[in-house]
């Protein structure tokens, strides 16, 4: 039997189950394959109960479900993991144990579904000799080497629906509503949802903003009789010459968590523009729920493409969407640079032509 493993690392994203199902189905539809699921990211490699066989029964009915049936872990970096030594918690590099476990499990290929962080770990494990194939996942859409990641479309739809709902209450109360959206250092969610939902101001990390410019937009709308405005603010947005705002600092084990820029913008709007303002942080709603058709479709295409790479033993590759075709790129190439909004690209031009303010 040729044995394939699959794990899902980092934060979850809608469409993960579509990928798992696609890997299992395409493997079992071909003679001579079996699939093992590793639970809770790389942590499952070090857990005696962290590995399960994935049969057709395990993946039945999971396509519409959000989250991941395998579980995920934010602290699952084997190169910096908390372990207990002599009764004390220490951070250690246990990557050799993970490489050894992959060998012990006799995995011909390990398919790793993850965002930037998890794929970076995968590249290092590949460089240590593990037979890895990567699948890019994240609602942030910030992984290089692919035009789109699955999870992004669902998050954008959720954010757009929030903007639609905020519109009616903002208009009724003649208020400004600020919606803080996820995305880390990339503004894709705010930009796409902002345009799709008809926001008036969109602030993204790639374009440091001027507070005064927000007031100008709000005031000029008021002069035209539009006494409400909607501001879509990416969590990573920052004012010109200022810093991003963090909810919590990172350390060796976890990434710093962005959050708070929405409240800062709202405070400024009330004080400096003299308009009543409310803020809403959409948060993890963007990660939850049933994946859209696009994310189920992309997840299914990525999963089957990952199986085809595994079948050919094309390790060190990541599946990728380029234009309308699913293909693959070396993990190293994909991770060379994180993807951010192209300031000269069509998305930004679209927003500007529509007369939306990007805060600059
Ligand atoms: O990368 C996905 C993401 O949802 C980001 O948009 C956000 O900044 C972060 O993860 C939140 O992480 P956590 O789930 O650890 O709060």
mmCIF file of C-alpha atoms and ligand atoms in Angstrom:
data_model
loop_
_atom_site.group_PDB
_atom_site.id
_atom_site.type_symbol
_atom_site.label_atom_id
_atom_site.label_comp_id
_atom_site.label_asym_id
_atom_site.label_seq_id
_atom_site.Cartn_x
_atom_site.Cartn_y
_atom_site.Cartn_z
ATOM 1 C CA UNK A 1 0.000 0.000 0.000
ATOM 2 C CA UNK A 2 1.172 3.540 -0.779
ATOM 3 C CA UNK A 3 0.415 5.691 2.247
ATOM 4 C CA UNK A 4 -0.429 9.400 2.174
ATOM 5 C CA UNK A 5 -0.763 11.568 5.280
ATOM 6 C CA UNK A 6 -2.656 14.824 5.573
ATOM 7 C CA UNK A 7 -2.706 17.519 8.255
ATOM 8 C CA UNK A 8 -4.242 20.971 8.620
ATOM 9 C CA UNK A 9 -2.116 23.556 10.455
ATOM 10 C CA UNK A 10 -2.519 27.124 11.714
ATOM 11 C CA UNK A 11 -5.867 28.902 11.956
ATOM 12 C CA UNK A 12 -8.829 27.220 10.303
ATOM 13 C CA UNK A 13 -10.443 28.466 7.085
ATOM 14 C CA UNK A 14 -13.672 27.455 5.369
ATOM 15 C CA UNK A 15 -12.904 24.831 2.728
ATOM 16 C CA UNK A 16 -10.417 22.717 4.739
ATOM 17 C CA UNK A 17 -12.834 19.795 4.824
ATOM 18 C CA UNK A 18 -13.288 20.013 1.056
ATOM 19 C CA UNK A 19 -9.517 19.551 0.678
ATOM 20 C CA UNK A 20 -9.391 16.597 3.103
ATOM 21 C CA UNK A 21 -12.339 14.938 1.361
ATOM 22 C CA UNK A 22 -10.793 15.498 -2.079
ATOM 23 C CA UNK A 23 -7.462 13.957 -1.030
ATOM 24 C CA UNK A 24 -9.164 10.919 0.518
ATOM 25 C CA UNK A 25 -11.572 10.375 -2.376
ATOM 26 C CA UNK A 26 -8.977 10.742 -5.111
ATOM 27 C CA UNK A 27 -6.570 8.403 -3.274
ATOM 28 C CA UNK A 28 -9.198 5.742 -2.559
ATOM 29 C CA UNK A 29 -10.539 5.949 -6.096
ATOM 30 C CA UNK A 30 -7.184 4.672 -7.270
ATOM 31 C CA UNK A 31 -5.953 1.201 -6.301
ATOM 32 C CA UNK A 32 -3.135 0.821 -3.839
ATOM 33 C CA UNK A 33 -3.493 3.915 -1.674
ATOM 34 C CA UNK A 34 -4.434 4.524 1.936
ATOM 35 C CA UNK A 35 -4.711 7.852 3.774
ATOM 36 C CA UNK A 36 -3.817 8.755 7.344
ATOM 37 C CA UNK A 37 -5.080 11.946 8.984
ATOM 38 C CA UNK A 38 -2.784 13.681 11.468
ATOM 39 C CA UNK A 39 -4.696 15.512 14.161
ATOM 40 C CA UNK A 40 -4.121 19.092 15.329
ATOM 41 C CA UNK A 41 -1.419 20.103 12.896
ATOM 42 C CA UNK A 42 2.145 18.908 13.474
ATOM 43 C CA UNK A 43 1.238 18.224 17.134
ATOM 44 C CA UNK A 44 -0.430 15.004 15.965
ATOM 45 C CA UNK A 45 2.944 13.688 14.796
ATOM 46 C CA UNK A 46 4.130 13.720 18.406
ATOM 47 C CA UNK A 47 0.941 12.412 19.960
ATOM 48 C CA UNK A 48 0.519 8.618 20.242
ATOM 49 C CA UNK A 49 -3.190 9.114 19.543
ATOM 50 C CA UNK A 50 -2.670 11.783 16.913
ATOM 51 C CA UNK A 51 -3.033 9.630 13.805
ATOM 52 C CA UNK A 52 -6.234 8.147 12.375
ATOM 53 C CA UNK A 53 -7.048 6.283 9.201
ATOM 54 C CA UNK A 54 -9.212 8.317 6.844
ATOM 55 C CA UNK A 55 -11.675 6.104 5.032
ATOM 56 C CA UNK A 56 -14.691 7.110 2.953
ATOM 57 C CA UNK A 57 -16.775 7.024 6.139
ATOM 58 C CA UNK A 58 -14.667 9.746 7.813
ATOM 59 C CA UNK A 59 -15.142 12.184 4.926
ATOM 60 C CA UNK A 60 -18.808 11.492 4.262
ATOM 61 C CA UNK A 61 -20.961 14.633 4.582
ATOM 62 C CA UNK A 62 -18.109 17.005 5.481
ATOM 63 C CA UNK A 63 -18.106 19.133 2.308
ATOM 64 C CA UNK A 64 -20.464 21.853 3.625
ATOM 65 C CA UNK A 65 -18.876 21.977 7.079
ATOM 66 C CA UNK A 66 -16.612 24.807 8.226
ATOM 67 C CA UNK A 67 -13.522 24.158 10.360
ATOM 68 C CA UNK A 68 -11.482 20.989 9.935
ATOM 69 C CA UNK A 69 -12.315 17.438 10.995
ATOM 70 C CA UNK A 70 -8.603 16.986 11.782
ATOM 71 C CA UNK A 71 -8.346 19.921 14.173
ATOM 72 C CA UNK A 72 -5.754 22.677 13.926
ATOM 73 C CA UNK A 73 -3.160 24.162 16.263
ATOM 74 C CA UNK A 74 -1.752 27.661 16.452
ATOM 75 C CA UNK A 75 1.145 26.616 18.672
ATOM 76 C CA UNK A 76 2.077 23.660 16.506
ATOM 77 C CA UNK A 77 5.545 24.684 15.370
ATOM 78 C CA UNK A 78 7.921 21.727 15.856
ATOM 79 C CA UNK A 79 10.896 24.081 15.521
ATOM 80 C CA UNK A 80 9.749 25.910 18.692
ATOM 81 C CA UNK A 81 7.534 23.782 20.859
ATOM 82 C CA UNK A 82 6.762 23.847 24.571
ATOM 83 C CA UNK A 83 7.939 20.627 26.205
ATOM 84 C CA UNK A 84 8.323 19.572 29.817
ATOM 85 C CA UNK A 85 11.928 18.741 30.786
ATOM 86 C CA UNK A 86 12.693 17.864 34.414
ATOM 87 C CA UNK A 87 9.305 19.199 35.444
ATOM 88 C CA UNK A 88 9.886 22.552 33.732
ATOM 89 C CA UNK A 89 8.350 24.080 30.623
ATOM 90 C CA UNK A 90 10.972 24.852 27.989
ATOM 91 C CA UNK A 91 10.819 25.760 24.308
ATOM 92 C CA UNK A 92 12.646 23.242 22.153
ATOM 93 C CA UNK A 93 13.245 22.315 18.526
ATOM 94 C CA UNK A 94 11.591 18.901 18.141
ATOM 95 C CA UNK A 95 11.602 18.921 14.335
ATOM 96 C CA UNK A 96 13.875 15.851 14.169
ATOM 97 C CA UNK A 97 11.237 13.875 16.081
ATOM 98 C CA UNK A 98 8.608 14.969 13.577
ATOM 99 C CA UNK A 99 10.811 13.972 10.617
ATOM 100 C CA UNK A 100 11.407 10.607 12.295
ATOM 101 C CA UNK A 101 7.693 10.084 12.993
ATOM 102 C CA UNK A 102 6.809 10.798 9.337
ATOM 103 C CA UNK A 103 9.347 8.121 8.378
ATOM 104 C CA UNK A 104 8.043 5.690 11.038
ATOM 105 C CA UNK A 105 4.486 6.130 9.780
ATOM 106 C CA UNK A 106 5.818 5.149 6.355
ATOM 107 C CA UNK A 107 4.233 8.162 4.695
ATOM 108 C CA UNK A 108 5.196 8.317 1.049
ATOM 109 C CA UNK A 109 3.828 11.878 1.027
ATOM 110 C CA UNK A 110 2.578 14.205 3.746
ATOM 111 C CA UNK A 111 0.094 16.753 2.421
ATOM 112 C CA UNK A 112 0.209 19.860 4.596
ATOM 113 C CA UNK A 113 -2.676 22.289 4.317
ATOM 114 C CA UNK A 114 -1.740 25.611 5.841
ATOM 115 C CA UNK A 115 -1.077 29.321 5.601
ATOM 116 C CA UNK A 116 2.210 31.132 5.439
ATOM 117 C CA UNK A 117 3.467 29.935 8.870
ATOM 118 C CA UNK A 118 2.560 26.263 8.446
ATOM 119 C CA UNK A 119 3.919 26.177 4.893
ATOM 120 C CA UNK A 120 7.194 27.718 6.095
ATOM 121 C CA UNK A 121 7.499 24.908 8.673
ATOM 122 C CA UNK A 122 6.723 22.436 5.867
ATOM 123 C CA UNK A 123 9.480 23.851 3.689
ATOM 124 C CA UNK A 124 11.989 23.415 6.522
ATOM 125 C CA UNK A 125 10.812 19.832 7.113
ATOM 126 C CA UNK A 126 11.089 19.166 3.373
ATOM 127 C CA UNK A 127 14.651 20.515 3.490
ATOM 128 C CA UNK A 128 15.297 18.007 6.301
ATOM 129 C CA UNK A 129 14.129 15.203 4.043
ATOM 130 C CA UNK A 130 10.356 14.901 4.690
ATOM 131 C CA UNK A 131 8.219 14.165 1.596
ATOM 132 C CA UNK A 132 5.913 17.190 1.732
ATOM 133 C CA UNK A 133 3.308 18.602 -0.643
ATOM 134 C CA UNK A 134 1.746 21.941 0.362
ATOM 135 C CA UNK A 135 -1.785 23.278 -0.056
ATOM 136 C CA UNK A 136 -2.260 27.022 0.556
ATOM 137 C CA UNK A 137 -5.050 27.962 2.939
ATOM 138 C CA UNK A 138 -6.014 31.233 4.578
ATOM 139 C CA UNK A 139 -8.854 33.695 4.723
ATOM 140 C CA UNK A 140 -6.200 36.444 4.413
ATOM 141 C CA UNK A 141 -5.269 35.446 0.830
ATOM 142 C CA UNK A 142 -1.670 36.459 1.579
ATOM 143 C CA UNK A 143 0.228 33.324 0.477
ATOM 144 C CA UNK A 144 2.542 33.967 -2.476
ATOM 145 C CA UNK A 145 2.679 31.699 -5.523
ATOM 146 C CA UNK A 146 -1.100 31.394 -5.888
ATOM 147 C CA UNK A 147 -3.654 33.890 -7.155
ATOM 148 C CA UNK A 148 -6.173 32.878 -4.488
ATOM 149 C CA UNK A 149 -6.289 30.734 -1.337
ATOM 150 C CA UNK A 150 -9.449 28.908 -0.332
ATOM 151 C CA UNK A 151 -11.240 30.377 2.684
ATOM 152 C CA UNK A 152 -10.842 33.902 1.343
ATOM 153 C CA UNK A 153 -14.088 33.948 -0.632
ATOM 154 C CA UNK A 154 -16.168 32.810 2.344
ATOM 155 C CA UNK A 155 -14.560 35.446 4.591
ATOM 156 C CA UNK A 156 -15.203 38.166 2.000
ATOM 157 C CA UNK A 157 -18.854 37.124 1.708
ATOM 158 C CA UNK A 158 -19.278 37.207 5.488
ATOM 159 C CA UNK A 159 -17.643 40.649 5.638
ATOM 160 C CA UNK A 160 -19.788 41.909 2.751
ATOM 161 C CA UNK A 161 -22.943 40.734 4.486
ATOM 162 C CA UNK A 162 -21.847 42.592 7.626
ATOM 163 C CA UNK A 163 -21.389 45.777 5.572
ATOM 164 C CA UNK A 164 -24.847 45.316 4.035
ATOM 165 C CA UNK A 165 -26.372 44.993 7.499
ATOM 166 C CA UNK A 166 -24.446 47.967 8.877
ATOM 167 C CA UNK A 167 -25.694 50.113 5.975
ATOM 168 C CA UNK A 168 -29.331 50.000 7.041
ATOM 169 C CA UNK A 169 -28.702 50.875 10.680
ATOM 170 C CA UNK A 170 -26.087 53.540 9.791
ATOM 171 C CA UNK A 171 -28.492 55.213 7.384
ATOM 172 C CA UNK A 172 -31.378 55.155 9.867
ATOM 173 C CA UNK A 173 -29.313 56.748 12.642
ATOM 174 C CA UNK A 174 -27.200 59.089 10.472
ATOM 175 C CA UNK A 175 -24.090 57.522 11.926
ATOM 176 C CA UNK A 176 -20.662 56.442 10.824
ATOM 177 C CA UNK A 177 -20.073 52.718 11.264
ATOM 178 C CA UNK A 178 -16.537 51.354 11.378
ATOM 179 C CA UNK A 179 -16.090 47.658 10.588
ATOM 180 C CA UNK A 180 -12.724 46.164 11.556
ATOM 181 C CA UNK A 181 -11.814 43.185 9.401
ATOM 182 C CA UNK A 182 -9.132 40.485 9.563
ATOM 183 C CA UNK A 183 -6.306 39.952 7.083
ATOM 184 C CA UNK A 184 -3.055 40.480 9.026
ATOM 185 C CA UNK A 185 -0.654 42.511 6.857
ATOM 186 C CA UNK A 186 -2.748 42.178 3.712
ATOM 187 C CA UNK A 187 -5.797 44.246 2.864
ATOM 188 C CA UNK A 188 -7.550 41.780 0.540
ATOM 189 C CA UNK A 189 -10.563 41.079 2.789
ATOM 190 C CA UNK A 190 -11.235 44.768 3.508
ATOM 191 C CA UNK A 191 -10.711 45.809 -0.112
ATOM 192 C CA UNK A 192 -12.833 43.089 -1.722
ATOM 193 C CA UNK A 193 -15.619 43.195 0.869
ATOM 194 C CA UNK A 194 -15.518 46.988 0.963
ATOM 195 C CA UNK A 195 -16.023 47.247 -2.795
ATOM 196 C CA UNK A 196 -18.615 44.448 -2.857
ATOM 197 C CA UNK A 197 -20.536 45.987 0.051
ATOM 198 C CA UNK A 198 -20.250 49.584 -1.175
ATOM 199 C CA UNK A 199 -18.214 50.952 1.766
ATOM 200 C CA UNK A 200 -17.295 54.632 1.556
ATOM 201 C CA UNK A 201 -13.803 54.400 3.041
ATOM 202 C CA UNK A 202 -11.503 51.361 2.910
ATOM 203 C CA UNK A 203 -8.305 51.358 4.940
ATOM 204 C CA UNK A 204 -5.725 48.676 4.146
ATOM 205 C CA UNK A 205 -2.198 48.012 5.476
ATOM 206 C CA UNK A 206 -0.658 48.595 2.048
ATOM 207 C CA UNK A 207 -1.837 52.244 1.994
ATOM 208 C CA UNK A 208 -1.046 54.147 5.217
ATOM 209 C CA UNK A 209 -3.930 56.561 5.746
ATOM 210 C CA UNK A 210 -4.397 60.209 6.753
ATOM 211 C CA UNK A 211 -7.008 60.734 9.477
ATOM 212 C CA UNK A 212 -8.015 64.043 7.863
ATOM 213 C CA UNK A 213 -8.825 62.331 4.592
ATOM 214 C CA UNK A 214 -11.446 60.179 6.395
ATOM 215 C CA UNK A 215 -13.135 63.352 7.702
ATOM 216 C CA UNK A 216 -13.125 64.903 4.237
ATOM 217 C CA UNK A 217 -14.990 61.908 2.816
ATOM 218 C CA UNK A 218 -17.533 61.866 5.663
ATOM 219 C CA UNK A 219 -18.113 65.618 5.358
ATOM 220 C CA UNK A 220 -18.399 65.691 1.590
ATOM 221 C CA UNK A 221 -20.950 62.857 1.763
ATOM 222 C CA UNK A 222 -22.897 64.818 4.393
ATOM 223 C CA UNK A 223 -22.899 67.846 2.081
ATOM 224 C CA UNK A 224 -24.504 65.659 -0.587
ATOM 225 C CA UNK A 225 -27.198 64.647 1.888
ATOM 226 C CA UNK A 226 -25.622 61.287 2.776
ATOM 227 C CA UNK A 227 -25.413 61.703 6.541
ATOM 228 C CA UNK A 228 -23.977 58.232 7.173
ATOM 229 C CA UNK A 229 -20.794 56.486 6.083
ATOM 230 C CA UNK A 230 -19.382 52.980 6.248
ATOM 231 C CA UNK A 231 -15.674 52.469 6.889
ATOM 232 C CA UNK A 232 -14.121 49.052 6.200
ATOM 233 C CA UNK A 233 -10.859 48.945 8.135
ATOM 234 C CA UNK A 234 -8.327 46.131 7.850
ATOM 235 C CA UNK A 235 -6.887 45.102 11.223
ATOM 236 C CA UNK A 236 -3.387 45.774 9.866
ATOM 237 C CA UNK A 237 -4.135 49.319 8.653
ATOM 238 C CA UNK A 238 -2.067 52.140 10.109
ATOM 239 C CA UNK A 239 -1.896 55.911 9.802
ATOM 240 C CA UNK A 240 0.883 57.567 7.827
ATOM 241 C CA UNK A 241 3.950 57.707 10.058
ATOM 242 C CA UNK A 242 2.158 55.558 12.691
ATOM 243 C CA UNK A 243 2.274 51.944 13.803
ATOM 244 C CA UNK A 244 -0.097 48.987 13.555
ATOM 245 C CA UNK A 245 -2.132 48.301 16.707
ATOM 246 C CA UNK A 246 -1.823 44.939 18.475
ATOM 247 C CA UNK A 247 -4.175 43.219 20.914
ATOM 248 C CA UNK A 248 -1.436 40.988 22.234
ATOM 249 C CA UNK A 249 2.289 40.646 21.694
ATOM 250 C CA UNK A 250 3.763 37.562 20.120
ATOM 251 C CA UNK A 251 6.545 35.347 21.428
ATOM 252 C CA UNK A 252 8.570 32.353 20.244
ATOM 253 C CA UNK A 253 5.418 30.244 20.227
ATOM 254 C CA UNK A 254 2.632 32.465 18.939
ATOM 255 C CA UNK A 255 2.292 35.331 16.515
ATOM 256 C CA UNK A 256 1.340 38.796 17.756
ATOM 257 C CA UNK A 257 -2.406 39.470 17.337
ATOM 258 C CA UNK A 258 -3.518 42.586 15.519
ATOM 259 C CA UNK A 259 -6.612 44.471 16.686
ATOM 260 C CA UNK A 260 -7.819 47.860 17.832
ATOM 261 C CA UNK A 261 -7.379 50.116 14.800
ATOM 262 C CA UNK A 262 -11.165 50.233 14.282
ATOM 263 C CA UNK A 263 -11.694 51.745 17.743
ATOM 264 C CA UNK A 264 -8.917 54.291 17.155
ATOM 265 C CA UNK A 265 -10.468 55.376 13.857
ATOM 266 C CA UNK A 266 -13.945 55.565 15.442
ATOM 267 C CA UNK A 267 -12.666 57.732 18.309
ATOM 268 C CA UNK A 268 -11.040 60.087 15.833
ATOM 269 C CA UNK A 269 -14.205 60.307 13.725
ATOM 270 C CA UNK A 270 -16.327 61.255 16.766
ATOM 271 C CA UNK A 271 -13.851 63.768 18.135
ATOM 272 C CA UNK A 272 -12.473 65.375 14.995
ATOM 273 C CA UNK A 273 -15.317 65.016 12.495
ATOM 274 C CA UNK A 274 -18.051 65.610 15.086
ATOM 275 C CA UNK A 275 -20.201 62.700 13.921
ATOM 276 C CA UNK A 276 -21.670 59.904 15.998
ATOM 277 C CA UNK A 277 -19.727 56.725 15.299
ATOM 278 C CA UNK A 278 -19.907 53.048 16.271
ATOM 279 C CA UNK A 279 -17.335 50.336 15.802
ATOM 280 C CA UNK A 280 -17.768 46.651 15.130
ATOM 281 C CA UNK A 281 -15.019 44.035 15.091
ATOM 282 C CA UNK A 282 -16.156 41.153 12.898
ATOM 283 C CA UNK A 283 -13.430 38.839 14.219
ATOM 284 C CA UNK A 284 -13.645 35.083 13.935
ATOM 285 C CA UNK A 285 -17.042 35.123 12.250
ATOM 286 C CA UNK A 286 -14.903 35.578 9.137
ATOM 287 C CA UNK A 287 -13.310 32.182 9.706
ATOM 288 C CA UNK A 288 -16.446 30.282 10.651
ATOM 289 C CA UNK A 289 -19.395 28.783 8.865
ATOM 290 C CA UNK A 290 -20.060 26.834 5.745
ATOM 291 C CA UNK A 291 -17.705 27.473 2.804
ATOM 292 C CA UNK A 292 -19.051 29.221 -0.292
ATOM 293 C CA UNK A 293 -19.378 27.304 -3.559
ATOM 294 C CA UNK A 294 -16.126 28.913 -4.742
ATOM 295 C CA UNK A 295 -14.206 27.699 -1.668
ATOM 296 C CA UNK A 296 -15.645 24.169 -1.917
ATOM 297 C CA UNK A 297 -14.717 24.150 -5.614
ATOM 298 C CA UNK A 298 -11.198 25.511 -5.029
ATOM 299 C CA UNK A 299 -10.681 23.226 -2.003
ATOM 300 C CA UNK A 300 -11.745 20.227 -4.079
ATOM 301 C CA UNK A 301 -9.448 21.238 -6.933
ATOM 302 C CA UNK A 302 -6.512 21.849 -4.567
ATOM 303 C CA UNK A 303 -7.090 18.512 -2.789
ATOM 304 C CA UNK A 304 -7.200 16.474 -5.988
ATOM 305 C CA UNK A 305 -4.190 18.367 -7.384
ATOM 306 C CA UNK A 306 -2.260 17.639 -4.163
ATOM 307 C CA UNK A 307 -3.069 13.938 -4.602
ATOM 308 C CA UNK A 308 -1.788 14.026 -8.200
ATOM 309 C CA UNK A 309 1.487 15.557 -6.956
ATOM 310 C CA UNK A 310 1.678 12.855 -4.268
ATOM 311 C CA UNK A 311 1.070 10.163 -6.896
ATOM 312 C CA UNK A 312 4.025 11.524 -8.903
ATOM 313 C CA UNK A 313 6.087 11.983 -5.707
ATOM 314 C CA UNK A 314 6.557 15.664 -6.621
ATOM 315 C CA UNK A 315 7.616 16.691 -3.133
ATOM 316 C CA UNK A 316 8.515 20.233 -2.093
ATOM 317 C CA UNK A 317 5.729 21.594 -4.319
ATOM 318 C CA UNK A 318 2.649 23.628 -3.415
ATOM 319 C CA UNK A 319 -0.581 23.514 -5.407
ATOM 320 C CA UNK A 320 -1.555 26.885 -6.768
ATOM 321 C CA UNK A 321 -4.262 28.658 -8.734
ATOM 322 C CA UNK A 322 -2.835 30.655 -11.614
ATOM 323 C CA UNK A 323 -5.465 32.403 -13.648
ATOM 324 C CA UNK A 324 -8.134 29.742 -14.112
ATOM 325 C CA UNK A 325 -5.795 26.724 -13.909
ATOM 326 C CA UNK A 326 -4.649 24.767 -10.871
ATOM 327 C CA UNK A 327 -0.955 24.010 -11.171
ATOM 328 C CA UNK A 328 1.976 23.841 -8.744
ATOM 329 C CA UNK A 329 5.007 25.882 -7.704
ATOM 330 C CA UNK A 330 8.030 25.014 -5.540
ATOM 331 C CA UNK A 331 7.244 25.776 -1.872
ATOM 332 C CA UNK A 332 10.413 27.817 -1.671
ATOM 333 C CA UNK A 333 9.295 30.050 -4.532
ATOM 334 C CA UNK A 334 5.791 30.477 -3.110
ATOM 335 C CA UNK A 335 7.137 31.531 0.278
ATOM 336 C CA UNK A 336 9.817 33.895 -1.022
ATOM 337 C CA UNK A 337 7.478 36.828 -0.482
ATOM 338 C CA UNK A 338 4.071 37.146 1.170
ATOM 339 C CA UNK A 339 1.364 38.429 -1.152
ATOM 340 C CA UNK A 340 -0.100 41.868 -0.532
ATOM 341 C CA UNK A 341 -2.536 44.074 -2.453
ATOM 342 C CA UNK A 342 -0.937 45.327 -5.673
ATOM 343 C CA UNK A 343 -1.243 49.098 -5.524
ATOM 344 C CA UNK A 344 -1.014 49.372 -9.304
ATOM 345 C CA UNK A 345 -3.472 46.524 -9.858
ATOM 346 C CA UNK A 346 -7.039 46.420 -11.047
ATOM 347 C CA UNK A 347 -8.587 45.995 -7.568
ATOM 348 C CA UNK A 348 -7.206 49.291 -6.290
ATOM 349 C CA UNK A 349 -8.039 51.022 -9.595
ATOM 350 C CA UNK A 350 -11.609 49.712 -9.307
ATOM 351 C CA UNK A 351 -11.994 51.205 -5.825
ATOM 352 C CA UNK A 352 -10.561 54.546 -6.926
ATOM 353 C CA UNK A 353 -12.688 54.746 -10.091
ATOM 354 C CA UNK A 354 -15.752 54.084 -7.962
ATOM 355 C CA UNK A 355 -14.835 57.128 -5.892
ATOM 356 C CA UNK A 356 -14.131 55.175 -2.712
ATOM 357 C CA UNK A 357 -11.636 56.711 -0.348
ATOM 358 C CA UNK A 358 -8.585 54.610 0.473
ATOM 359 C CA UNK A 359 -7.617 57.106 3.139
ATOM 360 C CA UNK A 360 -4.608 58.551 1.286
HETATM 361 O O1 LIG B 1 -4.548 34.328 9.470
HETATM 362 C C1 LIG B 1 -5.913 34.207 9.729
HETATM 363 C C2 LIG B 1 -6.331 35.109 10.848
HETATM 364 O O2 LIG B 1 -7.723 34.956 11.026
HETATM 365 C C3 LIG B 1 -5.949 36.575 10.684
HETATM 366 O O3 LIG B 1 -6.774 37.260 9.776
HETATM 367 C C4 LIG B 1 -6.029 37.079 12.092
HETATM 368 O O4 LIG B 1 -5.193 38.169 12.311
HETATM 369 C C5 LIG B 1 -5.548 35.876 12.893
HETATM 370 O O5 LIG B 1 -5.690 34.730 12.056
HETATM 371 C C6 LIG B 1 -6.273 35.644 14.177
HETATM 372 O O6 LIG B 1 -5.647 34.606 14.846
HETATM 373 P P1 LIG B 1 -6.252 33.888 16.126
HETATM 374 O O7 LIG B 1 -7.270 32.891 15.645
HETATM 375 O O8 LIG B 1 -5.079 33.246 16.749
HETATM 376 O O9 LIG B 1 -6.888 34.944 16.974
#
